[in-house]
PDB file of C-alpha atoms in Angstrom:
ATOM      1  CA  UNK A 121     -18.584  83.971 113.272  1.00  0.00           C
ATOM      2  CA  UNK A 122     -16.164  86.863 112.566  1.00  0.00           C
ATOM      3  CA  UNK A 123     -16.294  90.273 114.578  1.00  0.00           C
ATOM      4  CA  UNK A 124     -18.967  92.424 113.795  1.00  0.00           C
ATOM      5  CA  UNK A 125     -16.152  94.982 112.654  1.00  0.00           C
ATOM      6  CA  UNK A 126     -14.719  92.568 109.804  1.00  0.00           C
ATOM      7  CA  UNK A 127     -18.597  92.626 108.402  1.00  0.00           C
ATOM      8  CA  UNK A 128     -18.708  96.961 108.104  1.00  0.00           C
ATOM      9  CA  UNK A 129     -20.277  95.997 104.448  1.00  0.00           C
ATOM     10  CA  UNK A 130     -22.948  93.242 103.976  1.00  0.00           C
ATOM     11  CA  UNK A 131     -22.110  92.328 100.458  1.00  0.00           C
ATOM     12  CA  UNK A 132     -18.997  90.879  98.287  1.00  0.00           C
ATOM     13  CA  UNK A 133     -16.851  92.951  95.917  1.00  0.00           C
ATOM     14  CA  UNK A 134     -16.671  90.519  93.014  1.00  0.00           C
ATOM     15  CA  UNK A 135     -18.213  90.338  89.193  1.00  0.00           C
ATOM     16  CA  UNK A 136     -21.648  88.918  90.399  1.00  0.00           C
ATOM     17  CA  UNK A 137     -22.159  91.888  92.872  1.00  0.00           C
ATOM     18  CA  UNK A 138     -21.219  94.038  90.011  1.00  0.00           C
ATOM     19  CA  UNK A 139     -23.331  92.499  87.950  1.00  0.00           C
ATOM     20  CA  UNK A 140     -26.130  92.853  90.888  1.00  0.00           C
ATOM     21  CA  UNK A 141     -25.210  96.406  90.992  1.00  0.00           C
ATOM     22  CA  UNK A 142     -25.908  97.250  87.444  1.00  0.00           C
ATOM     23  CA  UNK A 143     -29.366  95.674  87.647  1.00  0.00           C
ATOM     24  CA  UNK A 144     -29.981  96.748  90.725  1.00  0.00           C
ATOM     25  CA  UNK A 145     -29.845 100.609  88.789  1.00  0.00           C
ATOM     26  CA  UNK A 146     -31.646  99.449  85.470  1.00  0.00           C
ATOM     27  CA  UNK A 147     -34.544  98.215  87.874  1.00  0.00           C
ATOM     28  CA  UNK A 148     -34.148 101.829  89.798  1.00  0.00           C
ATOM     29  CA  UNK A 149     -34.801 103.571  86.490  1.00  0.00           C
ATOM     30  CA  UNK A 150     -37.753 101.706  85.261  1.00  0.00           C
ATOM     31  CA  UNK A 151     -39.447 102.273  89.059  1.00  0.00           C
ATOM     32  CA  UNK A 152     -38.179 105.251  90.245  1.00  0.00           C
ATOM     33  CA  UNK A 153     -37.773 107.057  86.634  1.00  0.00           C
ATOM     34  CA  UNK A 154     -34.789 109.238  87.419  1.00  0.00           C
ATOM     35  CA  UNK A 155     -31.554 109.405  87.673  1.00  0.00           C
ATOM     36  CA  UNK A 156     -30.932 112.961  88.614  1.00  0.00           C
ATOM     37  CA  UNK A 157     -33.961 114.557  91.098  1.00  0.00           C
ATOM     38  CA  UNK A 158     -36.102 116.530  88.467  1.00  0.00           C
ATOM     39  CA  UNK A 159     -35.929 119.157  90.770  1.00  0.00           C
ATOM     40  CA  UNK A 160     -32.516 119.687  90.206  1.00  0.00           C
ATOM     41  CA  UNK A 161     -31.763 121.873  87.408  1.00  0.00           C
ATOM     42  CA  UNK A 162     -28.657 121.321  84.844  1.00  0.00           C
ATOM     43  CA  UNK A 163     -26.200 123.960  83.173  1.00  0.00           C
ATOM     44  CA  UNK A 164     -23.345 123.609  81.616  1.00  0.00           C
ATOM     45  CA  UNK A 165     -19.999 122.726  83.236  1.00  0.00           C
ATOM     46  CA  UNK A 166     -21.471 120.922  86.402  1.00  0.00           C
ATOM     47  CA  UNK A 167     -19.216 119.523  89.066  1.00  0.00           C
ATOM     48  CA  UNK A 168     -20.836 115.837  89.835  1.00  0.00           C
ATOM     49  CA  UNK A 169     -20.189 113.508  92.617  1.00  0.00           C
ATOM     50  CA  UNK A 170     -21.518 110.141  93.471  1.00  0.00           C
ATOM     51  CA  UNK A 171     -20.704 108.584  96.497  1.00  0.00           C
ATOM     52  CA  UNK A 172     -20.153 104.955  96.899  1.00  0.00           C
ATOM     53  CA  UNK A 173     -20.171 104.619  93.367  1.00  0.00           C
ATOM     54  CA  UNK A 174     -19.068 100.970  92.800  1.00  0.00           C
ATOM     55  CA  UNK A 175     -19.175 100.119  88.786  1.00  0.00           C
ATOM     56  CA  UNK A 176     -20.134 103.810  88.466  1.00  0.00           C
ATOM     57  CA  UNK A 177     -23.132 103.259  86.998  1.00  0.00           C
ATOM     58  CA  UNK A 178     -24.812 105.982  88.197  1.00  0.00           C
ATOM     59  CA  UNK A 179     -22.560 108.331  86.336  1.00  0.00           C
ATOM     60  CA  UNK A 180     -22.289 106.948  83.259  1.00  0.00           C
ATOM     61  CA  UNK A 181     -26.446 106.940  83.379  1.00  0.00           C
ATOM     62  CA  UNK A 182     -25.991 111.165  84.271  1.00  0.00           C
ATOM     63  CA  UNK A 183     -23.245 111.584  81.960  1.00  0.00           C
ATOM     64  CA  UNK A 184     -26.092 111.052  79.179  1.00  0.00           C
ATOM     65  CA  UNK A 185     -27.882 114.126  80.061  1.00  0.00           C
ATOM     66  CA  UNK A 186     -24.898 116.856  81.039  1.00  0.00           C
ATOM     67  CA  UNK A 187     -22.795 118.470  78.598  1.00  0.00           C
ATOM     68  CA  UNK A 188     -19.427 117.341  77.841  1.00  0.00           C
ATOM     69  CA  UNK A 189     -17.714 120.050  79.789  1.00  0.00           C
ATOM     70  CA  UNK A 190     -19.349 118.556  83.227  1.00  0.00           C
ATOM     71  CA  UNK A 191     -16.934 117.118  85.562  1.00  0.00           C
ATOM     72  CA  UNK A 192     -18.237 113.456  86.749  1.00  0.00           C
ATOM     73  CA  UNK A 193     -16.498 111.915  90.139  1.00  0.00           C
ATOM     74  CA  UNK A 194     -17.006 108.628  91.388  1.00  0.00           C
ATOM     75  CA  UNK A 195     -15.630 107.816  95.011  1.00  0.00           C
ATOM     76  CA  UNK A 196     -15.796 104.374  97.146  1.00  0.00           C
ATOM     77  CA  UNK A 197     -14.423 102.732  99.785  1.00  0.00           C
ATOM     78  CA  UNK A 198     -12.874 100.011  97.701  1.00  0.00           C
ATOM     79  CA  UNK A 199     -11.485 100.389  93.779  1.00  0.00           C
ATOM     80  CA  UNK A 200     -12.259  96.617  93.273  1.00  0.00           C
ATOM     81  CA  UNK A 201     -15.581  97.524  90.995  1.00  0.00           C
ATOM     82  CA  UNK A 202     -14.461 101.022  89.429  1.00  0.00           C
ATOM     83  CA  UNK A 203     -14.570 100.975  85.578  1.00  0.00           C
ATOM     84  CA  UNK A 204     -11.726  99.825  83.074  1.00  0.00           C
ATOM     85  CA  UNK A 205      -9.304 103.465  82.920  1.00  0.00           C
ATOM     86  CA  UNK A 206      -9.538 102.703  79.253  1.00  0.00           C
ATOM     87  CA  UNK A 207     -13.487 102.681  79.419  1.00  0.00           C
ATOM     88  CA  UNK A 208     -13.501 106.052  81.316  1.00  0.00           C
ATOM     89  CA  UNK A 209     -14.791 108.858  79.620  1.00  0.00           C
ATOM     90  CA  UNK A 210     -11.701 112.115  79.941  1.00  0.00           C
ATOM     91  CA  UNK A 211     -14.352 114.094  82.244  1.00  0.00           C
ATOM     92  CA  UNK A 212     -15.151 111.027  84.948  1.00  0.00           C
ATOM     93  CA  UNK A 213     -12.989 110.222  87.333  1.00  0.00           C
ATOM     94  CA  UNK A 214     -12.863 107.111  90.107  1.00  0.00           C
ATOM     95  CA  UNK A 215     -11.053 107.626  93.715  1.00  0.00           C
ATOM     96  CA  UNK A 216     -10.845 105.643  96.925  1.00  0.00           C
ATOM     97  CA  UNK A 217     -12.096 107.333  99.682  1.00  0.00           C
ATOM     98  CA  UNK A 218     -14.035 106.297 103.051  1.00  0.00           C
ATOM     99  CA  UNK A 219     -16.923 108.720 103.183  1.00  0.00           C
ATOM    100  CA  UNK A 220     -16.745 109.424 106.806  1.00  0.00           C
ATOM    101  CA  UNK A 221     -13.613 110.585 106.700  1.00  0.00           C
ATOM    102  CA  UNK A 222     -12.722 114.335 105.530  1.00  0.00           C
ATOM    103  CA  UNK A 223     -12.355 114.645 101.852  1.00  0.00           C
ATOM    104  CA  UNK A 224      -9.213 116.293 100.648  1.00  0.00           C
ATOM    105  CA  UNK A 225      -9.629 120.758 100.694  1.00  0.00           C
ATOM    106  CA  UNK A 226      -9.308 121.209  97.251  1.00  0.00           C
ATOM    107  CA  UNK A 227     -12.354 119.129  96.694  1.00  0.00           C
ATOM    108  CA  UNK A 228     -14.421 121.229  99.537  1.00  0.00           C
ATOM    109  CA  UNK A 229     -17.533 123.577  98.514  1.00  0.00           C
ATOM    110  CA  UNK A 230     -16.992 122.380  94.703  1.00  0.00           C
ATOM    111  CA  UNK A 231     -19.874 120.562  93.735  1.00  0.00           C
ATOM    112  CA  UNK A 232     -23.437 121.201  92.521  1.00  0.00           C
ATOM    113  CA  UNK A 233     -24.711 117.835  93.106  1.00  0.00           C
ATOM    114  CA  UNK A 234     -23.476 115.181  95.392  1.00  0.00           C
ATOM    115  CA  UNK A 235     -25.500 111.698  95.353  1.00  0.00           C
ATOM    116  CA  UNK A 236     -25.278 108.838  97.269  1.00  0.00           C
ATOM    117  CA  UNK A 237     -27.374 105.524  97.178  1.00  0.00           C
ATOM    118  CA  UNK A 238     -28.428 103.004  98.857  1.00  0.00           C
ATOM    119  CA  UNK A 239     -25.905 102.919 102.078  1.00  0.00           C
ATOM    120  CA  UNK A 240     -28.651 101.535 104.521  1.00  0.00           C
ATOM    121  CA  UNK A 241     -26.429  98.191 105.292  1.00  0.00           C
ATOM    122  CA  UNK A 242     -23.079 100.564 105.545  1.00  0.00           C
ATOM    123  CA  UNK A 243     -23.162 103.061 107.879  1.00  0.00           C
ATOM    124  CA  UNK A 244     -23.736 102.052 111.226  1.00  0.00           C
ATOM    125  CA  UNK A 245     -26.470 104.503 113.480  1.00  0.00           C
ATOM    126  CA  UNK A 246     -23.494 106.407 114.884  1.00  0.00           C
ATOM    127  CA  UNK A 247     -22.340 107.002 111.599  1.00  0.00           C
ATOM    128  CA  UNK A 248     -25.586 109.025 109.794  1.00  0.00           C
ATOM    129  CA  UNK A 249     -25.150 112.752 111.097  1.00  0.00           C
ATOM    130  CA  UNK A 250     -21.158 112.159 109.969  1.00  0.00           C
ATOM    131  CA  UNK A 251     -21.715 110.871 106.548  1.00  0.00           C
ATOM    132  CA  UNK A 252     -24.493 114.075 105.658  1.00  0.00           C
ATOM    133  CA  UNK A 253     -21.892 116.173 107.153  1.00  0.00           C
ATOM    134  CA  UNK A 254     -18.620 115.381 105.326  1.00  0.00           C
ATOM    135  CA  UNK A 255     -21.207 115.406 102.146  1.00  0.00           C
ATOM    136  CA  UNK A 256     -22.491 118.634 102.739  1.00  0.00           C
ATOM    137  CA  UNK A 257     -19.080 120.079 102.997  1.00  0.00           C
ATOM    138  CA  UNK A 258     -18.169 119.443  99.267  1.00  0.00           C
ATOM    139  CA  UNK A 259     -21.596 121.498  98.146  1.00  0.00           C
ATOM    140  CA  UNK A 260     -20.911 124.637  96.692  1.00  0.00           C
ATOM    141  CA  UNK A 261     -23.430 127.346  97.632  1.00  0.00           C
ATOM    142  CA  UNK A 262     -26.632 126.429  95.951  1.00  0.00           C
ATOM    143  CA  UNK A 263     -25.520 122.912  95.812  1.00  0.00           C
ATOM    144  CA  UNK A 264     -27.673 119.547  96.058  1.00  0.00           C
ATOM    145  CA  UNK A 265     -27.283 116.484  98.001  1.00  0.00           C
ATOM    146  CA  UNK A 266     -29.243 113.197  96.839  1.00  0.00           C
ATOM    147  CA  UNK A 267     -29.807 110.380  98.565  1.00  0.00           C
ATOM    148  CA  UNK A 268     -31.498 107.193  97.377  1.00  0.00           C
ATOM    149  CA  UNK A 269     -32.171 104.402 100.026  1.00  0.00           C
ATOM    150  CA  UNK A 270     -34.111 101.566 100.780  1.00  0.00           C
ATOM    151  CA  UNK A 271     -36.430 101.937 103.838  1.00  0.00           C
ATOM    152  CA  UNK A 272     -35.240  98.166 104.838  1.00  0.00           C
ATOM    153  CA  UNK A 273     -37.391  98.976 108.356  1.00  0.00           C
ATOM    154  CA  UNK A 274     -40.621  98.564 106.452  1.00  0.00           C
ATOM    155  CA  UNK A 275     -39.286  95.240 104.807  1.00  0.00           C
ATOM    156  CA  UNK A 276     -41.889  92.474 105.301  1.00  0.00           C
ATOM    157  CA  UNK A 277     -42.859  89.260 103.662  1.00  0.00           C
ATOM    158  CA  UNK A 278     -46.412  89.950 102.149  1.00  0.00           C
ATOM    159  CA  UNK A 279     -49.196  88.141 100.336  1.00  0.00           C
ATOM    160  CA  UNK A 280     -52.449  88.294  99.479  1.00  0.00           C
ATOM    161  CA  UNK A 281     -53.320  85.397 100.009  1.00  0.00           C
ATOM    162  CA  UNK A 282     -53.864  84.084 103.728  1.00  0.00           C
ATOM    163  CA  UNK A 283     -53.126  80.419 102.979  1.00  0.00           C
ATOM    164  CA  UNK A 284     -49.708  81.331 101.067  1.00  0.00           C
ATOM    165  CA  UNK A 285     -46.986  80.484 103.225  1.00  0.00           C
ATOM    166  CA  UNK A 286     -43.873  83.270 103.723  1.00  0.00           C
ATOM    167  CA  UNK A 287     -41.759  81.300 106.447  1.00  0.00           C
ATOM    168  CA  UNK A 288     -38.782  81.105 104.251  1.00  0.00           C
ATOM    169  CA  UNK A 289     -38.683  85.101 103.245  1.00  0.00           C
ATOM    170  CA  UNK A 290     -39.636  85.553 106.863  1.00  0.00           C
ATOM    171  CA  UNK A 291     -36.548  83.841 108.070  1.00  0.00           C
ATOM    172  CA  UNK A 292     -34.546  85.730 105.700  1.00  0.00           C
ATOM    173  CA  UNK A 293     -35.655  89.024 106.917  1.00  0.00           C
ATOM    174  CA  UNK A 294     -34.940  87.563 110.659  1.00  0.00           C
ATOM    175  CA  UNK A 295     -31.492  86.355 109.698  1.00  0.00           C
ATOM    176  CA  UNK A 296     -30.630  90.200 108.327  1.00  0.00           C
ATOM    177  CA  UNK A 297     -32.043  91.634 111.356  1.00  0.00           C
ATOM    178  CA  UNK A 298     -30.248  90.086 113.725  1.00  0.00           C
ATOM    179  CA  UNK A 299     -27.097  90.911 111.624  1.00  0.00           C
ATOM    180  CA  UNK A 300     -28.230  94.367 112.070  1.00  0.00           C
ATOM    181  CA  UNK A 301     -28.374  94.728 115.052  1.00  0.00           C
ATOM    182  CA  UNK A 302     -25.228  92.794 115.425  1.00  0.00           C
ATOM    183  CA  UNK A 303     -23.729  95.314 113.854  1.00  0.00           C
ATOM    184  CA  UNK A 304     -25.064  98.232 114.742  1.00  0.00           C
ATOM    185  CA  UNK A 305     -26.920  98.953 112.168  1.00  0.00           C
ATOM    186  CA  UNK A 306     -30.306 101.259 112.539  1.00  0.00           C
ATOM    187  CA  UNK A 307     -32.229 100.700 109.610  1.00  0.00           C
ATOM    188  CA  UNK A 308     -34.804 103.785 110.583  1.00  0.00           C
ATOM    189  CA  UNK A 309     -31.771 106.095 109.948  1.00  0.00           C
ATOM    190  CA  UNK A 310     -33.434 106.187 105.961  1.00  0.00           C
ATOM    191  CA  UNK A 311     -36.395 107.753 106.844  1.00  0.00           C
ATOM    192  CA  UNK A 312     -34.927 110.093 109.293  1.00  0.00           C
ATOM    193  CA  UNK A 313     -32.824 111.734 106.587  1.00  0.00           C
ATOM    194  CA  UNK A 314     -34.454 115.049 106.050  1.00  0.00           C
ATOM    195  CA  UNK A 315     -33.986 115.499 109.666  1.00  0.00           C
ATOM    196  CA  UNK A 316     -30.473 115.249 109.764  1.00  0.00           C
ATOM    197  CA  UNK A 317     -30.404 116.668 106.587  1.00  0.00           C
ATOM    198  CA  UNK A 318     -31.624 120.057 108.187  1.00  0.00           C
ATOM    199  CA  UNK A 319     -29.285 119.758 111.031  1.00  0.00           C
ATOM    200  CA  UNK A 320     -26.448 119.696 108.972  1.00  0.00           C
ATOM    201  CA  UNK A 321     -27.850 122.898 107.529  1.00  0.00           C
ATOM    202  CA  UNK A 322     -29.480 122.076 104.037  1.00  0.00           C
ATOM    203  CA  UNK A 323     -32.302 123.508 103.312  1.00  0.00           C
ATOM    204  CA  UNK A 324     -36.158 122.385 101.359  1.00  0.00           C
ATOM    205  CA  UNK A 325     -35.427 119.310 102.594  1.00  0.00           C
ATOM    206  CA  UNK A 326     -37.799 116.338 100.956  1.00  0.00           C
ATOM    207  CA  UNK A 327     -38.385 113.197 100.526  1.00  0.00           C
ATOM    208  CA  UNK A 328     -40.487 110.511  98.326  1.00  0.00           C
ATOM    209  CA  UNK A 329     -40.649 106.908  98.194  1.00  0.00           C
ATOM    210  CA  UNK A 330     -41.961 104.102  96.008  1.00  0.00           C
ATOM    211  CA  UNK A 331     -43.506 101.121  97.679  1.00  0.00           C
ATOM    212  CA  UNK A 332     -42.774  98.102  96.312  1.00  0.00           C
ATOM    213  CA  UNK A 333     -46.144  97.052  94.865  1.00  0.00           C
ATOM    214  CA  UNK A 334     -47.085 100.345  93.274  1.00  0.00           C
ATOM    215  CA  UNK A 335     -47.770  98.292  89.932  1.00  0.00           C
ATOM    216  CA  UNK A 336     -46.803  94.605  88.765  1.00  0.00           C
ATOM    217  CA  UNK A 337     -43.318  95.809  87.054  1.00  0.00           C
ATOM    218  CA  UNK A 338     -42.549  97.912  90.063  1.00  0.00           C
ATOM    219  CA  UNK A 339     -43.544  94.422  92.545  1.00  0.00           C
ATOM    220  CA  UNK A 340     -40.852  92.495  90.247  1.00  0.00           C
ATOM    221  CA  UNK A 341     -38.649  94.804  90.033  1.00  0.00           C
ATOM    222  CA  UNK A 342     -38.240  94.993  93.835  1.00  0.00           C
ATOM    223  CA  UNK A 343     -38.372  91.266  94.488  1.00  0.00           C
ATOM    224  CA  UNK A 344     -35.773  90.453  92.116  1.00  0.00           C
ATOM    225  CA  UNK A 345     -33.881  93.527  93.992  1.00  0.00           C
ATOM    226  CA  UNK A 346     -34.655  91.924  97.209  1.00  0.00           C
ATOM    227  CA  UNK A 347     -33.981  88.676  96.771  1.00  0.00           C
ATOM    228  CA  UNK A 348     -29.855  89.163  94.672  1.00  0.00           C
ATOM    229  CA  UNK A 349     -29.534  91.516  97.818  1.00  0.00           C
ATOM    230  CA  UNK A 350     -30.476  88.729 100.446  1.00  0.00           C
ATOM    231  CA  UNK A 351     -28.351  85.895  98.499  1.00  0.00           C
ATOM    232  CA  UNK A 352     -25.213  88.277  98.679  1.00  0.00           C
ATOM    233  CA  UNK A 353     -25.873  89.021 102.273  1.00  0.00           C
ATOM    234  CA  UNK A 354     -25.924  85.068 103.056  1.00  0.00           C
ATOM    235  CA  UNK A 355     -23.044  84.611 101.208  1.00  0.00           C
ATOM    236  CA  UNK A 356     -21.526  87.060 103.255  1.00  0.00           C
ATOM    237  CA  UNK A 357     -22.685  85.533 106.762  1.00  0.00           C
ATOM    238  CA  UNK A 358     -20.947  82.140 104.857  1.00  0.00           C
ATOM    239  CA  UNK A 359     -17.484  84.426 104.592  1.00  0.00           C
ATOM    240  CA  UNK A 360     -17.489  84.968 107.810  1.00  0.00           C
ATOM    241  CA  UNK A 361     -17.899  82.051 109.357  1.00  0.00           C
ATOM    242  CA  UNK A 362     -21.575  81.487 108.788  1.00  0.00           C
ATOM    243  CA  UNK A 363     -24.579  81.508 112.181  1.00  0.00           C
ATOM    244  CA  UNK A 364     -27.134  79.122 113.474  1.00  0.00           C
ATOM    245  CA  UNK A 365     -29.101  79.603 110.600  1.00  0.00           C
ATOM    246  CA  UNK A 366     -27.060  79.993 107.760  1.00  0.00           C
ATOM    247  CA  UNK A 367     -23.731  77.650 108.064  1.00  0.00           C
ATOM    248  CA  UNK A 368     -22.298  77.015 104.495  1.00  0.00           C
ATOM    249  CA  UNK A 369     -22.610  77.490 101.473  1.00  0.00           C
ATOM    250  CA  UNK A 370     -25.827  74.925 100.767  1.00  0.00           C
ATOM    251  CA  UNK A 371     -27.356  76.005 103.351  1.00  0.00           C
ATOM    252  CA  UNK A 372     -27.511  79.513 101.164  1.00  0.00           C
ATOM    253  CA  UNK A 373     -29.090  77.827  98.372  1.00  0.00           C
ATOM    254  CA  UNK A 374     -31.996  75.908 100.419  1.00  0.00           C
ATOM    255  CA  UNK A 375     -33.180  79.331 101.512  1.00  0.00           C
ATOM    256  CA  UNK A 376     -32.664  81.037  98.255  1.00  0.00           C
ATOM    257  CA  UNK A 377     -34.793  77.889  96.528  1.00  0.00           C
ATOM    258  CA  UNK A 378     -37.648  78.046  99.379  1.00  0.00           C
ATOM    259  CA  UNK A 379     -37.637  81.488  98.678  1.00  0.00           C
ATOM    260  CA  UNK A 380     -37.870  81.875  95.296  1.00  0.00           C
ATOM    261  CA  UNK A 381     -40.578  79.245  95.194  1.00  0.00           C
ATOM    262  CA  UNK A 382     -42.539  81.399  98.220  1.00  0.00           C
ATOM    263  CA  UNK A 383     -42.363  84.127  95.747  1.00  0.00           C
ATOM    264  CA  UNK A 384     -43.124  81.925  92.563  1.00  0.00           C
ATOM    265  CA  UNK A 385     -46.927  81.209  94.322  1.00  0.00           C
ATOM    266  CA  UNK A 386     -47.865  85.071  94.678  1.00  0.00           C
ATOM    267  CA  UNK A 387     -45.964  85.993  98.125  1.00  0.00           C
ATOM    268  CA  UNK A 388     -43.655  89.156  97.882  1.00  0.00           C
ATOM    269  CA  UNK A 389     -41.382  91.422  99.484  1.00  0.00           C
ATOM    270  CA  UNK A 390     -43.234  94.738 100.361  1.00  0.00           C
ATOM    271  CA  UNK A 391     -40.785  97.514 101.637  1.00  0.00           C
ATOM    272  CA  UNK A 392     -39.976 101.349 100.408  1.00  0.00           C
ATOM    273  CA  UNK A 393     -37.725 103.074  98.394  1.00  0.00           C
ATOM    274  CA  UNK A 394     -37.001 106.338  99.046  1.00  0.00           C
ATOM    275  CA  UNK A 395     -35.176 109.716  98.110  1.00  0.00           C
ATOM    276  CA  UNK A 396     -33.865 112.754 100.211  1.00  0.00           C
ATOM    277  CA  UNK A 397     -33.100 115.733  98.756  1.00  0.00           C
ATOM    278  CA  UNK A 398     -31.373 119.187  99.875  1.00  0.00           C
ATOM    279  CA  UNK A 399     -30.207 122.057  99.167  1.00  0.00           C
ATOM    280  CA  UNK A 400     -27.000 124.293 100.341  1.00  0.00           C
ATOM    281  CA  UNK A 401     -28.578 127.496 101.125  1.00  0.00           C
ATOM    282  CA  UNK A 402     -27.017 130.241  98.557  1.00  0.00           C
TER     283      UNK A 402
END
């Protein structure tokens, strides 16, 4: 299998992880029923960021409730999933940037909301306390950061019924562990966000979560969620030269079958979404 450095980001960067992406937010709306933190008051002529952006989404979803004169920025690692330019609306924007490096000065202490999602299989445990810092420093007094993530520590295979057998989503969850901890990844870093929120010196720091059974639609939702995000993350292991468990290609689609088939019979995955939110004190 490759070095753990070559696999920094769990998924692909092609069409169907787009198109994972985008459903991945529609399903966010319907369950967590926000895009923006209703706690976060509008006005005219906002400065917008979203972090890790991908297809940019997220912005075009805000863009629907902020005036025309708001500036939107999108920034990722990678432009492989930004928007057609011709698609872009004149007050969105798309840049490449690594967010644990520094972002460029003229971009410092200009925003009044930064948001970031869902970054749980990117940052490594060393890399938390950075990432919240480099954010915080592009908040302009007042200033909110966001921060949706999946809680993928609480991830288990559930059921409720005793005889229903889970050994396939069971496996699955295995099989992304171990890649976690192969690459350093601390997957308790979500719900220790307001901490290091605070530390890096924002202030009414808070957060909620969804579990993923809190009604029918909401259990769908987040098994559908769960189980695009496992098939890219096999795929992935594949790329890279695949592990005892997961070696090619067909391999990938025996688990996602035994899976889906687990889930088909009443079995589910039962983990937490969650959102942090802070503010730059004035």
């Amino acid at each position: 299998m490759a070095s753990t450095n070559e696999i920094r980001y769990f998924f692909p960067r092609d069409s169907a992880e787009s198109e994972r992406l985008n459903s991945q937010h529609e399903a966010w709306m319907s369950d967590i029923g926000y895009a923006l933190h209703p706690s976060i008051q509008t006005h005219e002529s906002m400065r917008v960021a979203d972090i890790g952006t991908g297809t940019g989404i997220w912005l075009y979803e805000v863009a629907q409730h902020l005036s025309a004169t708001s500036q939107l920025d999108g920034f990722d690692i990678s432009p492989s999933q930004f928007p057609d330019p011709k698609d872009t609306p004149s007050n969105m924007t798309f840049r490449v940037q690594d967010l644990l490096q520094p972002f460029a000065d003229e971009l410092l202490g200009k925003y009044d909301v930064i948001h970031i999602r869902f970054m749980c299989f990117a940052l490594s445990r060393n890399e938390w306390e950075q990432a919240v810092k480099n954010l915080v420093a592009l908040l302009k007094p007042g200033g909110y950061l966001q921060w949706g993530d999946a809680a993928i520590g609480t991830l288990r295979a559930a059921t409720t019924d005793p005889t229903q057998s889970t050994r396939y989503m069971e496996k699955s969850i295995e099989v992304i562990s171990q890649l976690a901890v192969a690459t350093n990844k601390d997957f308790s870093c979500v719900e220790r966000l307001p901490l290091t929120f605070k530390e890096q010196g924002l202030a009414n720091c808070v957060q909620t979560h969804v579990e993923s059974d809190a009604t029918l639609t909401t259990k769908s939702h987040f098994n559908v969620a769960m189980l695009l995000g496992i098939e890219s993350i096999l795929t992935t292991i594949v790329k890279f030269g695949g592990n005892d468990v997961i070696k090619n290609n067909r391999n990938v689609r025996e688990m996602m079958s035994h899976i889906d088939d687990e889930l088909s019979r009443g079995a589910f995955f039962w983990y937490k979404v969650t959102v942090t939110i802070g503010r730059r004190p004035l």
